[in-house]
Tab-separated table of C-alpha atoms and ligand atoms in Angstrom:
chain	number	residue	atom	x	y	z
A	2	MET	CA	-1.850	86.231	37.710
A	3	GLU	CA	-1.374	85.214	41.362
A	4	ILE	CA	1.901	86.673	42.517
A	5	LYS	CA	3.219	84.216	45.308
A	6	HIS	CA	4.837	85.888	48.328
A	7	PRO	CA	8.432	84.261	48.995
A	8	VAL	CA	8.861	81.734	51.516
A	9	PRO	CA	11.802	82.527	53.899
A	10	ALA	CA	14.840	80.524	52.783
A	11	VAL	CA	16.389	79.547	55.933
A	12	TRP	CA	14.833	76.436	57.864
A	13	ASP	CA	15.948	74.688	61.143
A	14	ILE	CA	14.402	71.174	61.916
A	15	PHE	CA	15.129	69.834	65.625
A	16	CYS	CA	15.007	66.242	66.198
A	17	LYS	CA	15.631	64.023	68.902
A	18	VAL	CA	16.137	60.126	68.143
A	19	VAL	CA	13.773	58.639	71.025
A	20	ASP	CA	14.375	55.333	69.739
A	21	ASN	CA	14.200	53.237	66.756
A	22	PHE	CA	14.586	55.040	63.191
A	23	GLY	CA	11.354	56.806	62.481
A	24	ASP	CA	12.181	60.045	63.969
A	25	ALA	CA	15.323	60.647	61.964
A	26	GLY	CA	13.864	58.950	58.976
A	27	VAL	CA	10.979	61.531	58.622
A	28	CYS	CA	13.153	64.626	59.494
A	29	TRP	CA	15.760	63.420	56.921
A	30	ARG	CA	13.117	62.787	53.943
A	31	LEU	CA	11.467	66.130	54.938
A	32	ALA	CA	14.912	68.085	54.826
A	33	GLN	CA	15.597	66.499	51.255
A	34	ILE	CA	12.474	67.411	49.908
A	35	LEU	CA	12.406	71.015	51.432
A	36	HIS	CA	16.074	71.372	49.870
A	37	ARG	CA	15.702	69.839	46.436
A	38	GLU	CA	12.173	70.493	45.535
A	39	HIS	CA	11.569	73.942	47.238
A	40	GLY	CA	15.221	75.462	47.110
A	41	LEU	CA	15.245	75.970	51.022
A	42	GLN	CA	18.358	76.355	53.065
A	43	VAL	CA	17.628	73.520	55.548
A	44	ARG	CA	19.779	72.753	58.821
A	45	LEU	CA	19.051	69.466	60.645
A	46	TRP	CA	19.830	69.638	64.320
A	47	LEU	CA	19.855	66.030	65.239
A	48	ASP	CA	21.060	64.204	68.475
A	49	GLY	CA	21.416	60.779	66.944
A	50	LEU	CA	23.907	61.059	64.036
A	51	ALA	CA	24.711	56.999	64.207
A	52	THR	CA	20.795	56.617	63.543
A	53	LEU	CA	20.974	59.049	60.474
A	54	HIS	CA	23.919	57.311	59.182
A	55	ALA	CA	22.219	54.044	59.092
A	56	LEU	CA	19.752	55.447	56.615
A	57	ALA	CA	22.145	57.617	54.773
A	58	PRO	CA	25.384	56.368	54.923
A	59	ALA	CA	27.087	59.215	53.581
A	60	VAL	CA	26.556	61.027	57.079
A	61	ASP	CA	29.729	60.662	59.206
A	62	PRO	CA	28.372	60.206	62.859
A	63	ALA	CA	31.672	61.456	63.959
A	64	VAL	CA	31.433	64.929	62.548
A	65	ALA	CA	29.561	67.608	64.514
A	66	ALA	CA	28.631	69.630	61.461
A	67	GLN	CA	28.638	68.533	57.801
A	68	GLN	CA	26.893	69.146	54.405
A	69	VAL	CA	25.295	66.053	52.835
A	70	GLU	CA	23.129	66.416	49.594
A	71	GLY	CA	22.851	70.194	50.349
A	72	ILE	CA	21.452	69.765	53.888
A	73	SER	CA	23.558	71.064	56.899
A	74	ILE	CA	23.483	68.369	59.396
A	75	LEU	CA	24.425	69.458	62.879
A	76	ARG	CA	24.975	67.322	66.058
A	77	TRP	CA	22.745	68.418	68.539
A	78	THR	CA	23.493	67.962	72.051
A	79	ALA	CA	21.872	69.302	75.233
A	80	ASP	CA	25.155	71.537	76.275
A	81	LYS	CA	25.285	73.068	72.841
A	82	ASP	CA	23.203	75.941	72.094
A	83	ALA	CA	22.068	76.424	68.266
A	84	THR	CA	22.735	79.449	66.147
A	85	ASP	CA	19.605	81.092	65.240
A	86	ASP	CA	19.277	82.788	62.092
A	87	ALA	CA	16.300	80.569	60.755
A	88	ALA	CA	12.803	82.282	59.730
A	89	VAL	CA	11.261	78.930	60.265
A	90	VAL	CA	11.862	76.543	62.847
A	91	ILE	CA	10.469	73.031	62.864
A	92	GLU	CA	10.258	71.076	66.215
A	93	ALA	CA	10.029	67.433	65.231
A	94	PHE	CA	7.496	65.372	67.175
A	95	GLY	CA	7.761	67.786	70.110
A	96	CYS	CA	11.182	66.993	70.858
A	97	GLY	CA	11.528	70.688	72.718
A	98	LEU	CA	13.898	73.470	71.624
A	99	PRO	CA	17.074	74.601	73.517
A	100	ASP	CA	15.704	77.394	76.294
A	101	ALA	CA	18.353	79.939	75.111
A	102	TYR	CA	17.445	79.508	71.418
A	103	VAL	CA	13.693	80.017	72.459
A	104	ALA	CA	14.699	83.065	74.425
A	105	ARG	CA	16.356	84.468	71.328
A	106	MET	CA	13.560	83.763	68.942
A	107	ALA	CA	11.300	85.510	71.258
A	108	ALA	CA	13.697	88.585	71.338
A	109	ARG	CA	13.978	88.830	67.645
A	110	PRO	CA	11.614	91.898	65.984
A	111	ARG	CA	10.303	89.175	63.935
A	112	PRO	CA	10.148	86.130	65.776
A	113	PRO	CA	10.491	83.058	63.405
A	114	LEU	CA	7.547	80.773	62.710
A	115	TRP	CA	7.543	77.862	65.055
A	116	ILE	CA	6.023	74.772	63.826
A	117	VAL	CA	5.605	71.501	65.782
A	118	LEU	CA	5.437	68.502	63.231
A	119	GLU	CA	3.275	65.779	64.799
A	120	TYR	CA	3.101	62.056	64.303
A	121	LEU	CA	0.889	60.354	61.534
A	122	SER	CA	-2.469	59.279	62.726
A	123	ALA	CA	-5.677	58.511	60.776
A	124	GLU	CA	-7.654	59.311	63.537
A	125	SER	CA	-10.593	61.967	62.776
A	126	TRP	CA	-9.674	64.411	65.502
A	127	VAL	CA	-6.505	65.241	63.642
A	128	ASP	CA	-8.685	67.215	61.120
A	129	SER	CA	-9.596	69.506	63.497
A	130	HIS	CA	-6.268	70.050	65.104
A	131	HIS	CA	-4.081	70.650	62.211
A	132	GLY	CA	-2.964	74.018	61.934
A	133	LEU	CA	-4.013	74.951	65.454
A	134	ALA	CA	-1.879	77.709	67.303
A	135	SER	CA	-0.978	77.461	70.739
A	136	PRO	CA	0.607	80.563	72.695
A	137	HIS	CA	4.050	79.929	74.344
A	138	PRO	CA	3.132	79.680	78.198
A	139	ARG	CA	5.496	82.770	79.184
A	140	LEU	CA	7.120	84.137	75.902
A	141	PRO	CA	5.424	86.082	73.250
A	142	LEU	CA	5.824	83.138	70.744
A	143	GLN	CA	3.074	80.907	69.025
A	144	ARG	CA	3.540	77.315	68.072
A	145	TYR	CA	1.644	75.920	65.232
A	146	PHE	CA	0.704	72.239	65.286
A	147	PHE	CA	1.274	70.441	61.738
A	148	PHE	CA	-0.268	67.294	61.551
A	149	PRO	CA	0.479	64.726	58.692
A	150	GLY	CA	-2.625	62.601	57.755
A	151	PHE	CA	-4.675	61.084	55.147
A	152	THR	CA	-7.368	63.763	54.543
A	153	ALA	CA	-7.557	67.173	52.754
A	154	ALA	CA	-7.854	68.742	56.136
A	155	THR	CA	-4.556	67.478	57.592
A	156	GLY	CA	-1.001	68.149	56.286
A	157	GLY	CA	-0.914	65.142	54.215
A	158	LEU	CA	1.987	62.650	53.532
A	159	LEU	CA	5.890	62.962	52.359
A	160	ARG	CA	6.195	62.072	48.785
A	161	GLU	CA	9.265	63.129	46.793
A	162	ALA	CA	8.149	64.370	43.243
A	163	ASP	CA	9.682	61.576	41.307
A	164	LEU	CA	8.664	58.664	43.756
A	165	ILE	CA	5.812	57.209	41.831
A	166	ALA	CA	7.440	57.469	38.259
A	167	ARG	CA	10.716	55.944	39.935
A	168	ARG	CA	8.327	53.000	41.073
A	169	GLU	CA	6.496	52.892	37.816
A	170	ALA	CA	10.026	52.434	36.095
A	171	PHE	CA	11.054	49.669	38.570
A	172	ASP	CA	10.480	46.879	36.126
A	173	ASP	CA	11.371	43.136	36.174
A	174	GLU	CA	14.739	43.984	34.965
A	175	ALA	CA	15.238	46.318	38.040
A	176	ARG	CA	13.821	43.952	40.276
A	177	SER	CA	16.267	41.296	39.070
A	178	ALA	CA	19.370	43.725	39.602
A	179	PHE	CA	17.830	44.639	43.184
A	180	TRP	CA	18.389	40.945	44.319
A	181	ARG	CA	21.517	40.319	42.221
A	182	ASP	CA	23.337	43.265	43.822
A	183	LEU	CA	22.587	42.065	47.299
A	184	ASN	CA	23.984	38.766	46.291
A	185	PHE	CA	20.731	36.670	46.058
A	186	ASP	CA	19.333	34.614	43.355
A	187	VAL	CA	16.446	36.279	41.573
A	188	PRO	CA	13.220	34.987	43.055
A	189	ALA	CA	11.239	32.480	40.891
A	190	PRO	CA	7.826	33.969	39.661
A	191	SER	CA	6.019	31.366	41.840
A	192	ALA	CA	7.257	32.483	44.958
A	193	LEU	CA	5.548	35.148	46.999
A	194	THR	CA	8.093	37.799	48.101
A	195	VAL	CA	7.710	39.551	51.592
A	196	SER	CA	9.694	42.123	53.159
A	197	LEU	CA	9.402	42.017	56.795
A	198	PHE	CA	10.194	44.994	59.203
A	199	ALA	CA	8.602	44.918	62.737
A	200	TYR	CA	9.113	45.126	66.359
A	201	ALA	CA	10.833	42.528	68.486
A	202	ASP	CA	7.451	41.528	69.939
A	203	ALA	CA	5.700	40.811	66.763
A	204	PRO	CA	4.708	37.155	66.474
A	205	VAL	CA	7.486	36.168	64.170
A	206	THR	CA	7.668	32.574	64.887
A	207	ALA	CA	3.805	32.094	64.422
A	208	LEU	CA	4.100	33.736	60.914
A	209	LEU	CA	7.095	31.880	59.585
A	210	THR	CA	5.631	28.706	60.958
A	211	ALA	CA	2.317	29.571	58.965
A	212	ILE	CA	4.414	30.240	56.056
A	213	ALA	CA	6.686	27.121	56.317
A	214	ASN	CA	3.488	24.873	56.398
A	215	ASP	CA	1.325	26.658	53.731
A	216	GLY	CA	2.877	24.482	50.854
A	217	GLU	CA	3.269	27.318	48.453
A	218	PRO	CA	6.622	28.735	48.178
A	219	ALA	CA	7.409	32.312	49.753
A	220	ILE	CA	10.619	34.189	50.349
A	221	VAL	CA	10.926	36.522	53.503
A	222	ALA	CA	13.324	39.085	53.325
A	223	VAL	CA	14.399	40.467	56.592
A	224	PRO	CA	16.645	43.586	57.177
A	225	ASP	CA	19.249	43.297	59.782
A	226	GLY	CA	17.588	44.383	63.039
A	227	VAL	CA	15.627	43.413	65.986
A	228	LEU	CA	14.012	40.297	64.369
A	229	MET	CA	17.090	38.433	63.584
A	230	PRO	CA	17.258	36.614	67.052
A	231	ALA	CA	13.716	35.292	66.606
A	232	VAL	CA	14.422	34.243	62.844
A	233	ARG	CA	17.791	32.349	64.096
A	234	ALA	CA	15.780	30.579	66.883
A	235	PHE	CA	13.055	29.469	64.402
A	236	PHE	CA	15.837	28.079	62.235
A	237	ARG	CA	17.690	26.733	65.283
A	238	THR	CA	20.845	28.225	64.382
A	239	ALA	CA	23.371	30.457	65.962
A	240	ASN	CA	25.502	31.198	62.778
A	241	ASP	CA	25.681	34.592	62.247
A	242	ALA	CA	27.374	34.600	58.778
A	243	ALA	CA	24.449	32.681	57.353
A	244	ARG	CA	22.184	34.708	54.737
A	245	THR	CA	19.544	32.330	53.655
A	246	TRP	CA	17.651	29.716	55.803
A	247	ARG	CA	14.970	27.177	54.460
A	248	ARG	CA	12.095	25.367	55.948
A	249	GLY	CA	9.455	23.524	53.858
A	250	ALA	CA	7.865	26.106	51.369
A	251	LEU	CA	9.572	29.046	53.115
A	252	GLU	CA	13.196	30.688	52.316
A	253	VAL	CA	14.261	33.344	54.733
A	254	ARG	CA	17.040	35.982	53.564
A	255	ALA	CA	18.975	38.056	55.992
A	256	LEU	CA	19.430	41.532	54.250
A	257	PRO	CA	21.796	44.365	55.705
A	258	PHE	CA	19.972	47.317	56.741
A	259	LEU	CA	19.577	49.173	53.666
A	260	PRO	CA	19.782	52.935	53.110
A	261	GLN	CA	16.444	54.652	52.705
A	262	ALA	CA	16.638	54.697	48.806
A	263	GLY	CA	17.368	50.863	48.990
A	264	TYR	CA	14.580	50.356	51.365
A	265	ASN	CA	12.055	51.917	48.751
A	266	GLU	CA	13.409	49.217	46.272
A	267	LEU	CA	12.909	46.420	48.786
A	268	LEU	CA	9.283	47.708	48.943
A	269	TRP	CA	8.944	47.490	45.050
A	270	ALA	CA	10.715	44.402	44.954
A	271	CYS	CA	8.384	42.556	47.027
A	272	ASP	CA	4.544	41.354	46.527
A	273	LEU	CA	3.946	42.044	50.322
A	274	ASN	CA	5.354	44.471	52.815
A	275	PHE	CA	5.255	44.191	56.656
A	276	VAL	CA	5.964	47.605	58.116
A	277	ARG	CA	6.134	49.274	61.409
A	278	GLY	CA	6.101	52.774	62.841
A	279	GLU	CA	5.259	55.800	60.681
A	280	ASP	CA	7.555	56.208	57.905
A	281	SER	CA	7.753	52.855	56.559
A	282	LEU	CA	4.064	52.668	56.730
A	283	VAL	CA	4.008	55.674	54.272
A	284	ARG	CA	6.580	54.193	52.157
A	285	ALA	CA	4.584	50.642	52.028
A	286	LEU	CA	1.283	52.826	50.592
A	287	TRP	CA	3.328	54.513	48.069
A	288	ALA	CA	4.731	50.916	46.969
A	289	ALA	CA	1.215	50.167	46.210
A	290	ARG	CA	1.537	46.696	47.274
A	291	PRO	CA	-0.425	44.601	49.986
A	292	LEU	CA	0.840	45.625	53.505
A	293	VAL	CA	0.760	44.505	57.090
A	294	TRP	CA	1.262	47.089	59.711
A	295	GLN	CA	2.560	47.132	63.317
A	296	PRO	CA	2.100	50.696	64.914
A	297	TYR	CA	4.557	51.663	67.649
A	298	ARG	CA	3.265	50.323	70.834
A	299	GLN	CA	2.214	52.992	73.416
A	300	ASP	CA	1.356	52.175	76.851
A	301	ASP	CA	-1.882	53.759	76.820
A	302	GLY	CA	-3.220	51.761	74.221
A	303	ALA	CA	-2.948	54.548	71.431
A	304	HIS	CA	-1.512	52.212	68.964
A	305	GLN	CA	-4.609	50.133	68.862
A	306	ARG	CA	-6.836	53.208	68.172
A	307	LYS	CA	-4.219	54.165	65.694
A	308	MET	CA	-4.435	50.979	63.722
A	309	ASP	CA	-8.342	50.744	63.952
A	310	ALA	CA	-8.551	54.327	62.400
A	311	PHE	CA	-6.039	53.364	59.640
A	312	LEU	CA	-7.938	50.170	58.865
A	313	GLN	CA	-11.374	52.001	58.854
A	314	ARG	CA	-9.874	54.460	56.086
A	315	TYR	CA	-7.525	51.905	54.146
A	316	CYS	CA	-10.110	49.105	53.951
A	317	ALA	CA	-13.279	51.417	52.407
A	318	GLY	CA	-14.329	49.986	49.287
A	319	MET	CA	-12.757	46.545	50.161
A	320	PRO	CA	-15.116	43.500	49.203
A	321	ALA	CA	-16.029	42.008	52.768
A	322	VAL	CA	-14.439	38.882	52.276
A	323	VAL	CA	-11.063	40.284	51.383
A	324	SER	CA	-11.265	42.675	54.088
A	325	GLY	CA	-12.174	40.084	56.639
A	326	SER	CA	-8.879	38.002	55.928
A	327	PHE	CA	-6.896	41.182	55.756
A	328	ARG	CA	-8.126	42.589	59.119
A	329	ALA	CA	-7.577	39.198	60.737
A	330	LEU	CA	-3.993	38.928	59.849
A	331	TRP	CA	-3.480	42.442	60.891
A	332	GLN	CA	-4.982	42.109	64.161
A	333	ALA	CA	-3.320	38.684	64.904
A	334	TRP	CA	0.138	40.482	63.874
A	335	ASN	CA	-0.477	43.086	66.685
A	336	SER	CA	-1.381	40.424	69.192
A	337	ASP	CA	0.741	37.743	70.913
A	338	ALA	CA	1.179	34.335	69.321
A	339	ALA	CA	-1.712	32.889	70.985
A	340	ALA	CA	-4.089	34.908	68.664
A	341	TRP	CA	-3.002	33.049	65.544
A	342	ASN	CA	-4.623	30.023	64.085
A	343	PRO	CA	-3.614	28.052	61.221
A	344	ASP	CA	-6.309	29.553	58.680
A	345	LEU	CA	-5.091	32.993	58.824
A	346	TRP	CA	-2.031	32.866	56.603
A	347	PRO	CA	-3.746	30.558	53.893
A	348	ALA	CA	-6.610	33.302	54.093
A	349	PHE	CA	-4.779	36.113	53.643
A	350	ARG	CA	-2.601	34.515	50.947
A	351	ALA	CA	-5.700	33.859	49.016
A	352	VAL	CA	-6.724	37.275	48.950
A	353	THR	CA	-3.282	39.128	47.984
A	354	GLY	CA	-4.241	39.701	44.111
A	355	ASP	CA	-7.297	41.448	45.482
A	356	LEU	CA	-5.278	43.679	47.998
A	357	GLY	CA	-2.640	44.427	45.205
A	358	ILE	CA	-5.390	46.144	42.974
A	359	HIS	CA	-6.715	47.882	46.262
A	360	ALA	CA	-3.251	48.733	47.281
A	361	GLY	CA	-2.929	50.374	43.722
A	362	ARG	CA	-6.236	52.182	43.921
A	363	ARG	CA	-5.424	53.751	47.355
A	364	ALA	CA	-1.661	54.731	46.311
A	365	ARG	CA	-3.297	56.612	43.231
A	366	GLU	CA	-6.034	58.293	45.705
A	367	LEU	CA	-3.195	59.481	48.004
A	368	ALA	CA	-1.006	60.765	45.490
A	369	ASP	CA	-3.710	63.019	44.326
A	370	SER	CA	-3.730	64.954	47.625
A	371	ALA	CA	-1.352	67.535	48.562
A	372	GLU	CA	2.093	66.323	49.584
A	373	LEU	CA	3.334	67.198	53.261
A	374	ALA	CA	6.329	69.309	52.432
A	375	ALA	CA	4.601	71.283	49.795
A	376	GLN	CA	1.752	71.914	52.322
A	377	LEU	CA	4.327	72.966	54.944
A	378	VAL	CA	5.809	75.775	52.598
A	379	GLU	CA	2.166	76.940	51.976
A	380	PHE	CA	1.548	76.846	55.250
A	381	VAL	CA	4.355	79.253	55.913
A	382	ARG	CA	3.841	81.396	52.971
A	383	SER	CA	0.380	82.122	54.286
A	384	ARG	CA	1.404	83.262	57.682
A	385	VAL	CA	4.636	85.304	56.485
A	386	GLU	CA	2.327	87.369	53.991
B	27	TRH	O1	11.939	52.770	63.103
B	27	TRH	P1	10.474	52.874	63.476
B	27	TRH	O2	9.985	51.895	64.389
B	27	TRH	O3	10.182	54.304	64.194
B	27	TRH	C1	9.334	54.893	65.125
B	27	TRH	C2	8.069	55.432	64.484
B	27	TRH	O4	8.241	56.387	63.589
B	27	TRH	C3	7.199	55.734	65.541
B	27	TRH	O5	6.108	56.460	65.165
B	27	TRH	C4	8.077	56.578	66.570
B	27	TRH	O6	7.310	56.994	67.749
B	27	TRH	C5	9.139	55.660	67.173
B	27	TRH	O7	9.878	55.403	66.173
B	27	TRH	C6	10.027	56.400	68.223
B	27	TRH	O8	9.707	52.888	62.144
B	27	TRH	P2	9.515	53.914	60.879
B	27	TRH	O9	8.890	55.043	61.253
B	27	TRH	O10	9.144	53.439	59.804
B	27	TRH	O11	11.143	54.179	60.507
B	27	TRH	C7	11.815	53.389	60.073
B	27	TRH	C8	12.918	53.980	58.935
B	27	TRH	O12	13.875	53.165	58.522
B	27	TRH	C9	11.905	54.375	57.629
B	27	TRH	O13	12.609	55.981	57.465
B	27	TRH	C10	12.473	53.307	56.636
B	27	TRH	C11	13.903	53.161	57.173
B	27	TRH	N1	14.427	51.928	56.910
B	27	TRH	C12	15.497	51.769	56.040
B	27	TRH	O14	16.156	52.987	55.385
B	27	TRH	N2	16.279	50.573	55.614
B	27	TRH	C13	15.855	49.589	56.115
B	27	TRH	O15	16.362	48.517	55.706
B	27	TRH	C14	14.595	49.547	56.989
B	27	TRH	C15	14.004	48.244	57.661
B	27	TRH	C16	14.042	50.761	57.408
């Protein structure tokens, strides 16, 4: 029988909120899985507690040190040093660690394992970079680069152990309860339900116009955020209190920004999900529904390469006629409004049934691969033996 070496119990995760929700969202999810499923003591050092509060309302943004769901959440400010008894230190998205903390890491007889958690990408170079070590330029320390990804050569994707079972148990009754709890009518079965989460530069007006003109009923649910000005402008209303607007076949519902668990349910309750950045993309994949992704825009065009690489992987095995309509809508959604033409939406809508089957297949394949937090734990185990 294989005897597994124990994994050190105390882990620090350092995270800076650059902007948006993804950095905090990924770290919070990772912290929860490490604690709940691997029994680890996790401290999350975060500079943006208000962002985490939006995702996890139990977190009090005014409290510098608190325990939520078994995880220590510590406000991280530039002038404040971190205590340093962790055996594993995760630097999320290259946010940097406090200088004094790093110096003490190097001074310890057995320095902690320093892991840089990187951004998700489907690009092929990730396979050969995952797990590589890089020596610190001045101190006797190594940093290991851990890449999330879609192949067996990468760190995989975050997935709670019970996620797929919870999604499968989310039946019609749960779906109806989801809408009622938000004080909305249960959508008619004939309506296509769509969740819409995107950056402010997405061609929202073009999409809403296309859906309104389509003639087939659709309900678009928009969590509170940067899209609301464009939605209000589309309906020519400044009424902040309104929660539902209609034009033609289109109904738009203004949702609150949901806690992370509620956002899962929104994705399960909808027939089609528009997502952005990193974490909501992964959530949409686990939701096993058709999806449209807007990657986080980067000045050097890296987002376009990321999208192309993802599309290449995701569309493998998709019939050409389906992938043609699918890719066309994705490209237009990631361009400006001038790239839209009236055929895009009807062509996409016509293939949503096929896209649903494909999404189910992809979710099953991905769920057969090793999960990110579990791989991280094994990575640590293999280096402390
Ligand atoms: O918020 P984002 O745009 O974050 C981005 C990306 O992570 C990007 O990689 C990073 O470089 C940039 O920030 C700085 O998108 P993302 O990653 O999908 O994170 C959104 C989080 O918000 C995710 O955890 C889901 C959650 N969410 C809710 O909990 N409730 C909601 O109502 C919505 C819309 C999202």
